[in-house]
Amino acid sequence: MLELHRRTMSQSTEIVSLIKDEQWELPTPCTEWNLRQLVEHMILDNRGFAAAAQGEVIDRSVWLLREFDPGLRVEYARSADDVVTAFRTPVASFWLPRINDAITFPAAQAIGFHLLDYLVHGWDVAAAIGYPVAFDEDLIEAVQAIGDREVLNGPNRLRPNASFRPALLPKPGESKQDYLLRTLGRSPSWPD
């Protein structure tokens, strides 16, 4: 899974690097965030997951918004490198207060959460800037398996700030990537 995660982070870093200065206020498939807010969220979660992989179990500040200097594209690339490095030798369990601060998650499960989130958020950024992205089939299949196991489709997806909206109906003959996006509440033809 670590190689799949590394490739996903590399591809998401490439996508974020394509954002032009005038695009930061664009809407995204994550309806509560514009492009700047989405990338800030991605940086913060990279920092939080990296800290969790290194054993952090108390300090919530790594998960809190702050100013990024010298800029979001550079900071995203740094944070992506940091989380990939931290995942190479993780502790056995991760404290992920954004998901549930009362428990810890086994390292493999937590890394799976991050893999899923960053493939989907990579697509979100690409969709927002009009960049056609196709993820490798093995990445799609791995993330689909994680999503099927970890992201239940039900009323929890209707609550405010839910990570994923309710699944959309699949379309006959669609690609595995489009099917994955629909199961996670994304329209492959966003902003349709």
C-alpha positions as CSV (number, residue, x, y, z in Angstrom):
1,M,0.0,0.0,0.0
2,L,2.9,2.4,0.6
3,E,3.9,2.4,-3.0
4,L,0.3,3.1,-4.1
5,H,0.2,5.9,-1.5
6,R,3.5,7.4,-2.7
7,R,2.3,7.4,-6.3
8,T,-1.0,9.0,-5.3
9,M,0.8,11.7,-3.4
10,S,3.2,12.3,-6.4
11,Q,0.3,12.7,-8.7
12,S,-1.6,15.0,-6.4
13,T,1.5,17.2,-6.0
14,E,1.7,17.4,-9.8
15,I,-1.9,18.5,-10.0
16,V,-1.6,21.1,-7.2
17,S,1.5,22.5,-9.0
18,L,-0.7,23.3,-12.0
19,I,-2.9,25.7,-10.1
20,K,-2.6,29.2,-11.5
21,D,-2.6,32.3,-9.1
22,E,-6.0,33.4,-10.5
23,Q,-7.6,30.1,-9.7
24,W,-7.4,30.0,-5.9
25,E,-11.0,31.2,-5.5
26,L,-12.6,28.7,-7.9
27,P,-15.3,26.4,-6.5
28,T,-14.5,22.7,-6.1
29,P,-16.5,19.5,-5.9
30,C,-16.1,19.9,-2.1
31,T,-18.9,22.4,-2.0
32,E,-17.9,24.0,1.3
33,W,-14.4,24.8,0.1
34,N,-13.0,26.9,-2.7
35,L,-9.7,25.8,-4.2
36,R,-7.5,27.6,-1.7
37,Q,-9.5,26.2,1.2
38,L,-9.3,22.7,-0.2
39,V,-5.5,22.8,-0.7
40,E,-5.1,24.2,2.9
41,H,-7.2,21.3,4.2
42,M,-5.0,18.9,2.2
43,I,-1.8,20.5,3.7
44,L,-3.2,20.3,7.2
45,D,-4.2,16.7,6.9
46,N,-0.8,15.8,5.4
47,R,0.8,17.5,8.5
48,G,-1.6,15.8,10.9
49,F,-1.2,12.3,9.4
50,A,2.6,12.7,9.3
51,A,2.6,13.7,13.0
52,A,0.3,10.7,13.8
53,A,2.6,8.4,12.0
54,Q,5.4,9.6,14.2
55,G,3.4,8.9,17.4
56,E,1.7,12.3,18.1
57,V,-1.3,11.6,20.5
58,I,-1.8,15.0,22.2
59,D,-1.0,18.1,20.2
60,R,-4.0,19.1,18.1
61,S,-2.1,22.2,16.7
62,V,-0.7,20.2,13.8
63,W,-4.3,19.9,12.5
64,L,-5.1,23.7,12.8
65,L,-5.1,26.2,10.0
66,R,-2.2,28.6,9.8
67,E,-0.5,30.9,7.3
68,F,1.6,29.0,4.7
69,D,4.7,30.6,3.4
70,P,6.2,30.7,0.7
71,G,2.9,29.6,-0.8
72,L,0.4,26.8,-1.1
73,R,1.9,25.0,-4.0
74,V,5.3,24.8,-2.4
75,E,3.8,24.0,1.1
76,Y,1.6,21.3,-0.4
77,A,4.7,19.6,-2.0
78,R,6.6,19.8,1.3
79,S,3.7,18.4,3.3
80,A,3.2,15.5,0.7
81,D,6.9,14.6,1.0
82,D,6.7,14.7,4.8
83,V,3.7,12.4,5.0
84,V,5.2,9.9,2.5
85,T,8.4,9.9,4.5
86,A,6.5,9.5,7.8
87,F,4.5,6.5,6.5
88,R,7.7,4.6,5.7
89,T,8.3,3.9,9.4
90,P,5.0,4.5,11.2
91,V,4.0,3.8,14.7
92,A,1.6,0.9,15.2
93,S,-1.5,3.1,15.7
94,F,-2.5,6.6,14.7
95,W,-4.4,9.3,16.6
96,L,-6.6,11.0,14.1
97,P,-8.7,13.6,15.9
98,R,-10.3,14.8,12.7
99,I,-11.9,11.3,12.4
100,N,-12.3,10.3,16.1
101,D,-10.2,11.7,18.9
102,A,-11.3,9.0,21.4
103,I,-9.6,6.1,19.7
104,T,-6.5,5.3,17.6
105,F,-6.5,3.5,14.3
106,P,-4.1,0.7,13.1
107,A,-1.4,2.1,10.8
108,A,-2.6,0.2,7.7
109,Q,-6.1,1.5,8.2
110,A,-5.0,5.1,8.7
111,I,-2.7,5.0,5.7
112,G,-5.7,3.6,3.7
113,F,-7.8,6.5,4.8
114,H,-5.1,8.9,3.6
115,L,-4.7,7.1,0.3
116,L,-8.4,7.3,-0.4
117,D,-8.7,10.9,0.6
118,Y,-5.8,12.1,-1.5
119,L,-6.8,10.3,-4.6
120,V,-10.2,11.8,-4.4
121,H,-8.9,15.3,-3.4
122,G,-6.4,15.1,-6.2
123,W,-9.4,14.6,-8.6
124,D,-11.2,17.4,-6.8
125,V,-8.4,19.8,-7.5
126,A,-8.0,18.6,-11.1
127,A,-11.8,19.0,-11.7
128,A,-11.7,22.6,-10.2
129,I,-8.9,23.7,-12.6
130,G,-10.3,21.8,-15.6
131,Y,-7.4,19.4,-15.8
132,P,-8.3,15.9,-17.1
133,V,-6.8,13.4,-14.7
134,A,-6.8,9.6,-15.0
135,F,-5.4,7.6,-12.1
136,D,-3.8,4.2,-12.7
137,E,-6.2,1.3,-12.6
138,D,-4.4,-0.4,-9.7
139,L,-4.8,2.8,-7.6
140,I,-8.5,3.0,-8.5
141,E,-9.0,-0.7,-7.5
142,A,-7.1,-0.2,-4.2
143,V,-9.1,2.9,-3.3
144,Q,-12.4,1.3,-4.3
145,A,-11.6,-1.6,-1.9
146,I,-10.8,0.8,0.9
147,G,-14.0,2.9,0.2
148,D,-16.2,-0.2,0.1
149,R,-14.8,-1.3,3.4
150,E,-14.5,2.1,5.2
151,V,-16.9,4.6,3.7
152,L,-20.4,3.4,4.4
153,N,-23.2,4.9,2.3
154,G,-26.0,6.1,4.6
155,P,-27.4,8.9,6.7
156,N,-23.9,9.8,8.0
157,R,-23.2,11.2,4.6
158,L,-26.0,13.7,4.9
159,R,-24.7,15.4,8.1
160,P,-23.0,18.8,7.9
161,N,-19.3,18.6,7.0
162,A,-19.6,14.9,6.1
163,S,-16.4,13.7,4.3
164,F,-18.4,12.2,1.5
165,R,-21.9,12.9,0.1
166,P,-24.3,10.1,-0.6
167,A,-23.3,7.7,-3.4
168,L,-24.6,8.5,-6.9
169,L,-26.1,5.9,-9.1
170,P,-23.6,4.2,-11.4
171,K,-23.9,4.5,-15.2
172,P,-23.6,1.5,-17.5
173,G,-20.2,1.1,-19.1
174,E,-18.5,3.8,-17.1
175,S,-14.8,3.6,-16.2
176,K,-13.6,2.3,-12.9
177,Q,-12.5,5.8,-11.9
178,D,-16.0,7.2,-12.6
179,Y,-17.6,4.4,-10.7
180,L,-15.3,5.1,-7.7
181,L,-16.1,8.8,-7.8
182,R,-19.8,8.1,-7.9
183,T,-19.6,5.7,-4.9
184,L,-17.9,8.5,-3.0
185,G,-20.6,11.1,-3.9
186,R,-18.7,12.8,-6.7
187,S,-20.1,13.5,-10.2
188,P,-17.4,12.6,-12.7
189,S,-18.7,15.3,-15.0
190,W,-18.6,18.0,-12.2
191,P,-19.8,20.8,-12.3
192,D,-22.7,19.4,-14.2
